[in-house]
CSV table of C-alpha atoms and ligand atoms in Angstrom, one decimal:
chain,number,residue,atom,x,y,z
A,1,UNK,CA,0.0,0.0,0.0
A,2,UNK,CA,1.3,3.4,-0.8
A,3,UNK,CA,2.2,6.0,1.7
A,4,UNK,CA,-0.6,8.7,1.3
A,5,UNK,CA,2.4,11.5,1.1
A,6,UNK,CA,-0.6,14.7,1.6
A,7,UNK,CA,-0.7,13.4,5.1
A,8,UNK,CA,1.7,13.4,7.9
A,9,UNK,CA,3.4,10.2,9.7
A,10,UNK,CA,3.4,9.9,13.0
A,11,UNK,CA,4.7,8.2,15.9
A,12,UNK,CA,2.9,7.8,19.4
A,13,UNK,CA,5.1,6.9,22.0
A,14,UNK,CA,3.8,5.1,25.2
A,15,UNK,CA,0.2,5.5,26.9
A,16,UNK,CA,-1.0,2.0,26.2
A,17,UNK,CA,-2.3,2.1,29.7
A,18,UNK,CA,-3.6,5.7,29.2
A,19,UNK,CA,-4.5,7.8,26.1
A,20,UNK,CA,-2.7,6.4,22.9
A,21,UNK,CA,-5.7,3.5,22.0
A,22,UNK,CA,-7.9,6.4,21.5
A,23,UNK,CA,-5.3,8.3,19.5
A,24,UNK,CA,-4.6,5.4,17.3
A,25,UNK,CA,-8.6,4.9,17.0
A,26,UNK,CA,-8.7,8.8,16.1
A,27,UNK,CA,-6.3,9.4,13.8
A,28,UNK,CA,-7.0,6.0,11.9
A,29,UNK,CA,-10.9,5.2,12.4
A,30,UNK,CA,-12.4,2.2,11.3
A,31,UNK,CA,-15.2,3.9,9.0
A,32,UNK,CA,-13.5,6.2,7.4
A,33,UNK,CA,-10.0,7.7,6.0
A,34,UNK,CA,-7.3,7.9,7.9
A,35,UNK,CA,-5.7,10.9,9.3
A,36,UNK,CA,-2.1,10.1,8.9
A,37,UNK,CA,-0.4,8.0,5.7
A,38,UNK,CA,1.4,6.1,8.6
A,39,UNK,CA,1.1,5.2,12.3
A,40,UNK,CA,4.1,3.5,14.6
A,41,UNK,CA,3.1,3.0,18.5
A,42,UNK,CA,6.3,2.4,20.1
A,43,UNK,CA,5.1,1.2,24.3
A,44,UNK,CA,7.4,-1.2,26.7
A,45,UNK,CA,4.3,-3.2,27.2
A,46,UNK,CA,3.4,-6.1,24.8
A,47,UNK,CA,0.0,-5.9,23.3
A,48,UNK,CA,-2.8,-8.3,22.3
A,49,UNK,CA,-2.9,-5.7,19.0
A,50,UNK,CA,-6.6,-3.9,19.5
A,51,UNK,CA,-8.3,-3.6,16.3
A,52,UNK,CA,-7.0,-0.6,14.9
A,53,UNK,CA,-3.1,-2.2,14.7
A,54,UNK,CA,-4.5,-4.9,12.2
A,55,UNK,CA,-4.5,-2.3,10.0
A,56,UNK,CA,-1.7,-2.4,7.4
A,57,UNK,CA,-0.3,1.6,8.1
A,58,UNK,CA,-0.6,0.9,11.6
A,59,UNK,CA,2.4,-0.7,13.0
A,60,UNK,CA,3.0,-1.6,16.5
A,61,UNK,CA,6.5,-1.8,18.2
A,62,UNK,CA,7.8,-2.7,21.4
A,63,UNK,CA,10.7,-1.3,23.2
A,64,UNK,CA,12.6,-0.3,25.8
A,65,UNK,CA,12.5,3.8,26.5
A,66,UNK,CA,15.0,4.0,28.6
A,67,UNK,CA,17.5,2.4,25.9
A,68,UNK,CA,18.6,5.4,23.7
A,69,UNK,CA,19.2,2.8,20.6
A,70,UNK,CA,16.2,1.6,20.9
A,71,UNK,CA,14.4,5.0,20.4
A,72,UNK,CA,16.6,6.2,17.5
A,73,UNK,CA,15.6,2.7,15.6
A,74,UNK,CA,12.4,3.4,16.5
A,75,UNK,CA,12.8,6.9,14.7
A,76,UNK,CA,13.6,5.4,12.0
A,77,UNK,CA,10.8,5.4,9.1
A,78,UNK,CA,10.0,2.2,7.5
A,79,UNK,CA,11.6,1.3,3.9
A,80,UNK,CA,10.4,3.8,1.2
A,81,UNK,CA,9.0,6.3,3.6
A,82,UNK,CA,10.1,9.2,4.2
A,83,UNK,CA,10.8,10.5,8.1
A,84,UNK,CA,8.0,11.0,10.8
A,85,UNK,CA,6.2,14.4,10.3
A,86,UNK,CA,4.8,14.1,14.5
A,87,UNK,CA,5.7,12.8,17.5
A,88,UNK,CA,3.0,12.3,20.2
A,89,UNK,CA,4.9,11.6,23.0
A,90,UNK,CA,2.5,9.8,26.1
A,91,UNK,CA,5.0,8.4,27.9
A,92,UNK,CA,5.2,9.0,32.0
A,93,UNK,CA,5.2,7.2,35.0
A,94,UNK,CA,1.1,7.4,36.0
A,95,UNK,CA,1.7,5.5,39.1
A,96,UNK,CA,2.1,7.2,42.3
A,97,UNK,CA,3.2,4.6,44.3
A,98,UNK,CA,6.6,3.9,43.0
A,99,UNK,CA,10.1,5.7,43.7
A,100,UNK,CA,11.2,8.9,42.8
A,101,UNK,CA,14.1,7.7,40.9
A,102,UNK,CA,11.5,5.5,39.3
A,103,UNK,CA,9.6,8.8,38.8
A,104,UNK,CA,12.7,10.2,36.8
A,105,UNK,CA,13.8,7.3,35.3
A,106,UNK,CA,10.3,6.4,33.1
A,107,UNK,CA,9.1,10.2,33.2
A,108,UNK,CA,11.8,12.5,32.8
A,109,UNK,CA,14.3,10.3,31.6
A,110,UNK,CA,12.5,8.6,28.8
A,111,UNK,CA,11.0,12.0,27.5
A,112,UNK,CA,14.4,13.7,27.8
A,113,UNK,CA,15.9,10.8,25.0
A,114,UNK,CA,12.1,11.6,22.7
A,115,UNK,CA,12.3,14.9,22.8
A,116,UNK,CA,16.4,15.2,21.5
A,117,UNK,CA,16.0,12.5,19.2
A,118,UNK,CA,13.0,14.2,17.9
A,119,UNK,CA,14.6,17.7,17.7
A,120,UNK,CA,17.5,16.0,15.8
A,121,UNK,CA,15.7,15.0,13.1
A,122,UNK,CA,13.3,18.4,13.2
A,123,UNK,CA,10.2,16.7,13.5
A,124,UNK,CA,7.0,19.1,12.7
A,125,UNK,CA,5.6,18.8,16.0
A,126,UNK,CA,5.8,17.4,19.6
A,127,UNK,CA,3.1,17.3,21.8
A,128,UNK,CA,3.6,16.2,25.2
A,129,UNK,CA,0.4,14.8,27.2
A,130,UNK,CA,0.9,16.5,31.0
A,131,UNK,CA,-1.3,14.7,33.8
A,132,UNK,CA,-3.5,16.8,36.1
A,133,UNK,CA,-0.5,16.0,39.0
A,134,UNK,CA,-1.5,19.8,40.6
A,135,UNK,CA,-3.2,21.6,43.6
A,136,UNK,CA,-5.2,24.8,42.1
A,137,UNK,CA,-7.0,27.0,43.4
A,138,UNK,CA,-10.6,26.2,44.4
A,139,UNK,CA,-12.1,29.1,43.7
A,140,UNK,CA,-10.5,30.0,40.4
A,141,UNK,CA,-9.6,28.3,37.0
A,142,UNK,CA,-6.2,27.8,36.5
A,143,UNK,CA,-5.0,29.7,33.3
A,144,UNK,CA,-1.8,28.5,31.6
A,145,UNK,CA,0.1,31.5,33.0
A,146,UNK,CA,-0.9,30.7,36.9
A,147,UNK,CA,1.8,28.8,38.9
A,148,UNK,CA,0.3,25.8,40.0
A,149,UNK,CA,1.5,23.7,42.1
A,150,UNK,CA,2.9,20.1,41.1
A,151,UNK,CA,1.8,17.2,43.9
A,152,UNK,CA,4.2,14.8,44.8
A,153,UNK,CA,6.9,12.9,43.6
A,154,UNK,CA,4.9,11.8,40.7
A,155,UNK,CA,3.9,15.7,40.3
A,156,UNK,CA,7.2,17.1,40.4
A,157,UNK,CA,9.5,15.0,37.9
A,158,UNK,CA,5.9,15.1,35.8
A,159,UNK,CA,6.4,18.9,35.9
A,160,UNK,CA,10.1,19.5,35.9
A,161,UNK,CA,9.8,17.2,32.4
A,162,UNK,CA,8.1,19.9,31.0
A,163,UNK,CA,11.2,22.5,32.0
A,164,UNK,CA,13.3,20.2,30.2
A,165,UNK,CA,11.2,19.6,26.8
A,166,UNK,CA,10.9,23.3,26.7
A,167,UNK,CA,14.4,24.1,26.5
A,168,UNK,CA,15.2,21.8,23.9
A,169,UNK,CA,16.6,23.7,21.1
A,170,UNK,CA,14.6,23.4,17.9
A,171,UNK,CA,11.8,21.2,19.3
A,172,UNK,CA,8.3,21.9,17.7
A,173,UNK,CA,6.9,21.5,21.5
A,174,UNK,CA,3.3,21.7,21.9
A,175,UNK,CA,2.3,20.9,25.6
A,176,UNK,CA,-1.7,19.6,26.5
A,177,UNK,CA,-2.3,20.0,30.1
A,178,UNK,CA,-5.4,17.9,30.7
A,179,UNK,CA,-8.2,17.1,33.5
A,180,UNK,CA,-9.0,14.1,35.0
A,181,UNK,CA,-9.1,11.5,32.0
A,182,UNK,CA,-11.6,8.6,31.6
A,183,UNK,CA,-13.7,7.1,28.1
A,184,UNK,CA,-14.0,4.2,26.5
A,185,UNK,CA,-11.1,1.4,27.3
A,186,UNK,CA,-9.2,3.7,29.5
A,187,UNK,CA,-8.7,1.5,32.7
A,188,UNK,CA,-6.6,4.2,34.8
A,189,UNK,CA,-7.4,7.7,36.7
A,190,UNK,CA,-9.5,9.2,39.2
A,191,UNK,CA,-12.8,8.8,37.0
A,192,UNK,CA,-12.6,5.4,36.4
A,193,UNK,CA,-12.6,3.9,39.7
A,194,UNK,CA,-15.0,6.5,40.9
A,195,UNK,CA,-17.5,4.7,38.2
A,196,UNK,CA,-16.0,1.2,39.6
A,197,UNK,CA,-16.7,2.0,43.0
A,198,UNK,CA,-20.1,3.9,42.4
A,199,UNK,CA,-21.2,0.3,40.6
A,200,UNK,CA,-20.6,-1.8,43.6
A,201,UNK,CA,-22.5,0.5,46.1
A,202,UNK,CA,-25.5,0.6,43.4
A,203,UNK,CA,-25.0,-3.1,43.6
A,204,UNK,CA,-24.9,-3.4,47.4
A,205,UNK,CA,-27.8,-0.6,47.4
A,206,UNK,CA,-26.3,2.0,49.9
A,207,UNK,CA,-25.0,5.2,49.4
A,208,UNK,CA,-21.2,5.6,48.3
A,209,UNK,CA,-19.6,8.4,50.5
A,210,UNK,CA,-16.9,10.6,50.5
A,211,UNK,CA,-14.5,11.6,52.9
A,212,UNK,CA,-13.9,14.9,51.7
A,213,UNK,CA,-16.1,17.5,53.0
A,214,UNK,CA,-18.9,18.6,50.2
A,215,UNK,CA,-16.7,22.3,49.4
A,216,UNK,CA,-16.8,22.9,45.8
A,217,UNK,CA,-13.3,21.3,45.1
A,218,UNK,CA,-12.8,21.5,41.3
A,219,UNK,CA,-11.8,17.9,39.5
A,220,UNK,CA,-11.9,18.9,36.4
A,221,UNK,CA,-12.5,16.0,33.9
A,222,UNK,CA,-11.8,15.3,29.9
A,223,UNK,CA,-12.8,12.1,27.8
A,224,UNK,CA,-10.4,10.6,26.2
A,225,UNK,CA,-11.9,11.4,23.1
A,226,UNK,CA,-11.1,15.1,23.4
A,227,UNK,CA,-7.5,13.6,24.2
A,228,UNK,CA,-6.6,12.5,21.0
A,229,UNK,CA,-8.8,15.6,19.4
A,230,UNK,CA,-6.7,18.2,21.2
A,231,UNK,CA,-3.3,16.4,20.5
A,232,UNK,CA,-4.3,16.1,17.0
A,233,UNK,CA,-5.0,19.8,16.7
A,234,UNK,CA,-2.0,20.8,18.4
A,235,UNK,CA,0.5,18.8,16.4
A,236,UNK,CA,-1.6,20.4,13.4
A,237,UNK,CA,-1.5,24.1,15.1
A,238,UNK,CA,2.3,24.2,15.9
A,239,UNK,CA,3.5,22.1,12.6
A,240,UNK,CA,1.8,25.4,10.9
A,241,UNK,CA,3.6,27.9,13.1
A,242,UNK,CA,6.4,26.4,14.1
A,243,UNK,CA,7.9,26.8,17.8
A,244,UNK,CA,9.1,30.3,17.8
A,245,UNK,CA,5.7,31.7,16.4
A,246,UNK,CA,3.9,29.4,18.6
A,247,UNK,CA,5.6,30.8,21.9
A,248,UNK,CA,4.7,33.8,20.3
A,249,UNK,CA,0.9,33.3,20.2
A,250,UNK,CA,1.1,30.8,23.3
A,251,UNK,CA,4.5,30.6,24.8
A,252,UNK,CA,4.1,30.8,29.2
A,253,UNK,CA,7.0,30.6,31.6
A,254,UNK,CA,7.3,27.3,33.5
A,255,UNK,CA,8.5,28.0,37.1
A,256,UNK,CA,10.7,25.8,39.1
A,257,UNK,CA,8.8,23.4,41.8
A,258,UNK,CA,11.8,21.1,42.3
A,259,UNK,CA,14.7,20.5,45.0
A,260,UNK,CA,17.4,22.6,44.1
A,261,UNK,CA,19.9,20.0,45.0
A,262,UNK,CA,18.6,17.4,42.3
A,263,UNK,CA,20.0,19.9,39.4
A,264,UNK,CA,23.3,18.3,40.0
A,265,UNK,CA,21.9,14.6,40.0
A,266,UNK,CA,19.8,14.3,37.1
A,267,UNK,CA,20.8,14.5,33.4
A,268,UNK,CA,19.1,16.9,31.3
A,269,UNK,CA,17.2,19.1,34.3
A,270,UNK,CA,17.4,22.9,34.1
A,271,UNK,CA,19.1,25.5,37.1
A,272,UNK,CA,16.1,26.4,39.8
A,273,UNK,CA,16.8,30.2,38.2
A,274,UNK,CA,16.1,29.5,34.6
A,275,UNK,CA,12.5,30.0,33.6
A,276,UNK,CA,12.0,28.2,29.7
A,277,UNK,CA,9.4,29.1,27.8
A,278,UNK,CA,6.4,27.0,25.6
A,279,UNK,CA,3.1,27.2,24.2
A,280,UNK,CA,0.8,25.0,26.8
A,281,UNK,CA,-3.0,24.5,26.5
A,282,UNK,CA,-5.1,23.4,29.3
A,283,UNK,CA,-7.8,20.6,27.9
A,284,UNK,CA,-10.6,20.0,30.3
A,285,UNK,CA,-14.5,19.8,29.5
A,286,UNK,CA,-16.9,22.4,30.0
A,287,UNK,CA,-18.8,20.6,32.6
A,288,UNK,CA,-16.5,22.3,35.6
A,289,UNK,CA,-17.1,18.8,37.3
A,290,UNK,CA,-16.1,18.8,40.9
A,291,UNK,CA,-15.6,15.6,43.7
A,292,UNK,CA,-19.5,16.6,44.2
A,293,UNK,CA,-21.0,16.4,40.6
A,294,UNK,CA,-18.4,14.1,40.6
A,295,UNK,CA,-19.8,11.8,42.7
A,296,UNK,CA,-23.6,12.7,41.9
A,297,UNK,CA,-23.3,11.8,38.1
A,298,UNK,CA,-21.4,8.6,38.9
A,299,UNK,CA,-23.5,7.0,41.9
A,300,UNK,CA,-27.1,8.3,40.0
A,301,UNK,CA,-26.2,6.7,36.9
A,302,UNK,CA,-25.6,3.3,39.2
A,303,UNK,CA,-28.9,3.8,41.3
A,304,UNK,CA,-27.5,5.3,44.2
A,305,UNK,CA,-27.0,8.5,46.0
A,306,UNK,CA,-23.6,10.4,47.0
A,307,UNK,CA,-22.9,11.2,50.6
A,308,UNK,CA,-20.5,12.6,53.4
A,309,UNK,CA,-18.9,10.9,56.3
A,310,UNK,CA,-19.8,12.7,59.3
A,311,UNK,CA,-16.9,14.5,60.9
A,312,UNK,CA,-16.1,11.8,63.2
A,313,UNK,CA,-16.3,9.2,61.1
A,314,UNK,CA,-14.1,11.0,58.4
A,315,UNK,CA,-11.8,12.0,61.2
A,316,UNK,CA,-11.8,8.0,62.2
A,317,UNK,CA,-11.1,7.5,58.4
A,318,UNK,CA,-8.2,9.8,58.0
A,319,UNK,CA,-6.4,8.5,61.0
A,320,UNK,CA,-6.4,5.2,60.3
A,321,UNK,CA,-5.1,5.9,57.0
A,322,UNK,CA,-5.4,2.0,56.8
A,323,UNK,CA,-6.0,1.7,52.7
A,324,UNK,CA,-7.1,-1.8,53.1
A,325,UNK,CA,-10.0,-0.9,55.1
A,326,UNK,CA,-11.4,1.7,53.2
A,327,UNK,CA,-10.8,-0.4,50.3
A,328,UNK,CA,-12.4,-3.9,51.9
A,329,UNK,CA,-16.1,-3.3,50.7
A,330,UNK,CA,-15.5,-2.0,47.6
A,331,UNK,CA,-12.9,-4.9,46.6
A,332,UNK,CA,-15.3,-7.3,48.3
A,333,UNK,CA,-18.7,-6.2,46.9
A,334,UNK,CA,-16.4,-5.6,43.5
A,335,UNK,CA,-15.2,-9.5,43.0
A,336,UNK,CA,-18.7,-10.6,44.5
A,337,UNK,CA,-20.1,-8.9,41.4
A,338,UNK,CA,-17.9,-10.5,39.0
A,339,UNK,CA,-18.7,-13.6,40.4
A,340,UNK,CA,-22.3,-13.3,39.9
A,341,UNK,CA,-22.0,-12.0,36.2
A,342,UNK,CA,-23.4,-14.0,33.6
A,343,UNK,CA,-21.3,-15.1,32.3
A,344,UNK,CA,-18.6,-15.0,35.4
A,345,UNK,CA,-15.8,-12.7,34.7
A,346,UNK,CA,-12.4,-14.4,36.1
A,347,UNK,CA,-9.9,-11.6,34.5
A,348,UNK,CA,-10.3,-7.7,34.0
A,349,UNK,CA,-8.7,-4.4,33.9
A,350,UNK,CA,-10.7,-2.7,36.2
A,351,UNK,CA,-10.2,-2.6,39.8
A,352,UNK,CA,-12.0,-0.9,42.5
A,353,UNK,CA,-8.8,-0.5,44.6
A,354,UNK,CA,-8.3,3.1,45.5
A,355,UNK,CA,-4.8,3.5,45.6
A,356,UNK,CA,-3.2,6.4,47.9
A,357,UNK,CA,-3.6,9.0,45.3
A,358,UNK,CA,-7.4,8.3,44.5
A,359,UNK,CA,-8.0,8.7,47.9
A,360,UNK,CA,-6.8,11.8,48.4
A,361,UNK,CA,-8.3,15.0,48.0
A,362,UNK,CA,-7.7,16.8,44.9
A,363,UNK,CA,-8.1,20.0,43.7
A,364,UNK,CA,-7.7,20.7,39.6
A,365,UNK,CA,-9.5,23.7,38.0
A,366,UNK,CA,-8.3,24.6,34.0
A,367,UNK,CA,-9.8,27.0,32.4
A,368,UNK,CA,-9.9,25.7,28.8
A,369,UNK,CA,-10.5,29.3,26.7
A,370,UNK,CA,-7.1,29.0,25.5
A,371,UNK,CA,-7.2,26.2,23.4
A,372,UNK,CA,-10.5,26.9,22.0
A,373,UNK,CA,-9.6,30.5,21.5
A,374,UNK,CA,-5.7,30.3,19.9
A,375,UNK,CA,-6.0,26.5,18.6
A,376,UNK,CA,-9.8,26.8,17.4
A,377,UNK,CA,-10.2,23.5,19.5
A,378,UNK,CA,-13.8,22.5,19.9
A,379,UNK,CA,-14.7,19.9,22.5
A,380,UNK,CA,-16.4,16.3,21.3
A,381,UNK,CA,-17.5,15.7,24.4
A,382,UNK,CA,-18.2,18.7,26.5
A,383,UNK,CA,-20.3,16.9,29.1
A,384,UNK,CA,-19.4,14.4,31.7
A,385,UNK,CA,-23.1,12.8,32.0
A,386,UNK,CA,-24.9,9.2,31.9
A,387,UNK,CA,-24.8,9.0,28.3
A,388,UNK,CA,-20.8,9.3,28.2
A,389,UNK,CA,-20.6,7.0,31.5
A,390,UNK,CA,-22.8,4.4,30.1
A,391,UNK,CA,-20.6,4.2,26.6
A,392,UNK,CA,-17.6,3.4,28.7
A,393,UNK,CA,-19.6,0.4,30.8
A,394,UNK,CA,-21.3,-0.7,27.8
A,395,UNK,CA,-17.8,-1.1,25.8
A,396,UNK,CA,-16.4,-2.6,28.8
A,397,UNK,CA,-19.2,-5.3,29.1
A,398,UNK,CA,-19.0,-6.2,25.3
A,399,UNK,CA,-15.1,-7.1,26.0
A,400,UNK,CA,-16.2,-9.6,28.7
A,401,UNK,CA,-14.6,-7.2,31.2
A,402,UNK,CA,-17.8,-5.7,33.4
A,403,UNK,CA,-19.9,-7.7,35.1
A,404,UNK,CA,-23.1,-8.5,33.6
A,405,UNK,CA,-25.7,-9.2,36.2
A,406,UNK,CA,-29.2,-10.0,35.7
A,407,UNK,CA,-31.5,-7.5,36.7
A,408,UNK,CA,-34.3,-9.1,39.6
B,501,NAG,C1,15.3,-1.5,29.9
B,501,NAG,O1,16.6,-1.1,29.9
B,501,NAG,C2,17.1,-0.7,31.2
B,501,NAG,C3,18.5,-0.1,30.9
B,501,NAG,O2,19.3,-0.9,30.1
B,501,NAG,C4,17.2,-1.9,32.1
B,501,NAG,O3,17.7,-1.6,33.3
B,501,NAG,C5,15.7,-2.5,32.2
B,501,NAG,O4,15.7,-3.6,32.9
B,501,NAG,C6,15.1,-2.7,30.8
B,501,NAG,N1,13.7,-3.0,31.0
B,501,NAG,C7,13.1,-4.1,30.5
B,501,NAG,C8,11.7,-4.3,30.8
B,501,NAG,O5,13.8,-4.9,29.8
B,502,NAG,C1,17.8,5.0,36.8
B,502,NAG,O1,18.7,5.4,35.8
B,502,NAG,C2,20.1,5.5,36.2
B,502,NAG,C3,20.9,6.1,35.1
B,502,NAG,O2,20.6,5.5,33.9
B,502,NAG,C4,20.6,4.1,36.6
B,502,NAG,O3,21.9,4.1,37.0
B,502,NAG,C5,19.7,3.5,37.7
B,502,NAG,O4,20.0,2.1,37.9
B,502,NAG,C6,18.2,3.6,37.3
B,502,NAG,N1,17.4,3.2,38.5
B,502,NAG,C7,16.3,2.5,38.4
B,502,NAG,C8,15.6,2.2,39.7
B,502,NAG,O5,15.8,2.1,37.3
């Protein structure tokens, strides 16, 4: 089949376990023309190929990130092509629970080696998916230009990768700061196990509750959907302009949030004093979902209601800070439920485990005028509501992976 040479190549690397299915699916639907004349997905993990990769300009690859031969091979087009036009680079550490120098080997590490190979061979663009790993302000929508604060580990070398992309010399950077992801297939985040969870207290008919008093704490969400849209129309946006005229039109400082002592230590990372500049673009919904409407949408569309702890029982709660008992019912009532599916379901993705970072509090406001005002980005799925919710169970059920029980 011949390269369609109108369009551009691109490569995805990583987010197998977050955003780059629904990329793949975007740029090269099933029903109709594809956006790209070729698609390489380079991830460590090994895939059962999802339907999209049986398709013959999709290729999938896997490799080792951290292995710098390995991503220049993987830079290299296939026989008769000519070079990659976009990079799409989902790569990062979305796990909280594992080291920091874990944290800056997978995150910072592996998007350091992208990002110069990339810049080497003067790709078009370079978008970079950031993870809502902040604290905002409650009461105000963080713009692009606000300092925001990174949270944890996870939060810091998440942010301090976007110092380093940014001061890459040449690189066509485009970065897409996004809410709290969920959709169709996407098995990791905030929003997923709130559904999870929310489904096993409908099942056990009582109320799922929070810990976290009822404020208005932003928690801004995004389908995945509008993931793939907004990358796509990034990469388009800055291959137009290129980077200087796109940190013209978009270009923000991004501030230091790191220890000052790790300069020395890690490869790549910028002095606390230096401020680089690039174009970023919050992408969250318009629905300004927060932990409340949060909870409401999820545990209605289940049968159930959303409630508070009590102050002592919260209080109870946060000092025992004992994971494995807040987590008991929902596991239990979860497996029970996958029992009693017809058929049984002995294998899935989905957990309702709440790890440490689900069960914290978070607070992450975008405002997302910028996109849709300098990019022309218009959202595919501005709501978070039943109908978007009941998409993502009904997919999961027709894959054998959500429990199907009889109604009585
Ligand atoms: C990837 O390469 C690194 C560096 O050589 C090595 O330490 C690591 O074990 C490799 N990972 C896998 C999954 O092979
Ligand atoms: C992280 O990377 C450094 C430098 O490549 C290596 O020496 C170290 O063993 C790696 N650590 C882990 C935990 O992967």
């Amino acid at each position: 089949m011949a390269a369609d040479s109108s369009k551009p190549s691109v490569l995805i690397f990583g987010g197998l376990n977050t955003c780059s299915r629904a990329l793949a699916s975007f740029l090269v639907p099933l029903h109709s023309d594809p956006l790209v004349s070729y698609l390489r997905i380079v991830d460590k993990y090994s895939v059962h190929p999802p339907t999209t990769l049986e398709i013959p300009i999709v290729e999938y690859r896997q490799a080792n990130l951290t292995v710098p031969a390995a991503i220049q091979a993987a830079f290299d087009p296939p026989e008769g092509n000519t070079a990659f036009d976009y990079v799409f680079d989902f790569t990062g550490e979305v796990r909280n629970d594992r080291s920091e120098t874990i944290q800056i080997n997978t995150t910072f590490a592996v998007s350091r080696l992208l990002a110069l190979e990339a810049s080497k061979r003067q790709v078009k663009s370079y978008v970079r998916i950031q993870q809502p790993f902040y604290e905002t302000s409650a009461k105000n929508a963080a713009s692009e230009k606000d300092d925001i604060k990174p949270v944890e580990a996870m939060g810091i070398w998440w942010h301090e990768t976007l110092r380093m992309l940014a001061s890459i010399e040449g690189l066509n950077l485009v970065i897409l700061r996004i809410g709290f992801v969920y959709g169709p297939y996407t098995d990791f985040g905030n929003v997923i196990s709130a559904i999870t969870v929310a489904s096993v207290y409908g099942y056990m008919q009582k109320p799922m509750k929070s810990m976290w008093s009822p404020g208005k704490n932003p928690t801004n969400t995004i389908h995945v959907e509008d993931v793939a849209g907004g990358a796509w129309a990034c990469a388009n946006w800055v291959a137009n302009h290129g980077r200087k005229k796109a940190d013209e039109l978009a270009g923000v400082p991004i501030p230091f949030h790191n220890d000052k002592t790790k300069v020395k230590e890690v490869e790549g990372m910028l002095p606390h004093d230096e401020k680089p500049v690039a174009p970023i673009f919050n992408l969250v919904d318009d629905s300004n979902s927060t932990l409340v409407s949060t909870g409401q949408i999820v545990s209605s569309f289940f049968g159930t209601t959303f409630e508070f702890f009590n102050l002592i029982e919260s209080t109870v709660f946060k000092l025992l800070d004992d994971l494995e008992d807040i987590n008991e019912h929902h596991v239990e009532g979860w497996t029970e439920m996958l029992s009693k599916s017809v058929p049984p379901i002995t294998n899935t993705p989905i957990s309702a485990y709440m790890d440490k970072y689900t069960l914290e509090k978070h607070v992450v406001g975008f405002d997302n005028s910028k996109i849709k005002q300098i990019v022309g980005y218009k959202l595919l799925r501005p709501d978070f509501n039943h109908a978007n919710i009941k998409e993502v169970v009904d997919k999961w059920k027709a894959e054998g992976a959500w429990p199907n029980i009889p109604s009585t």
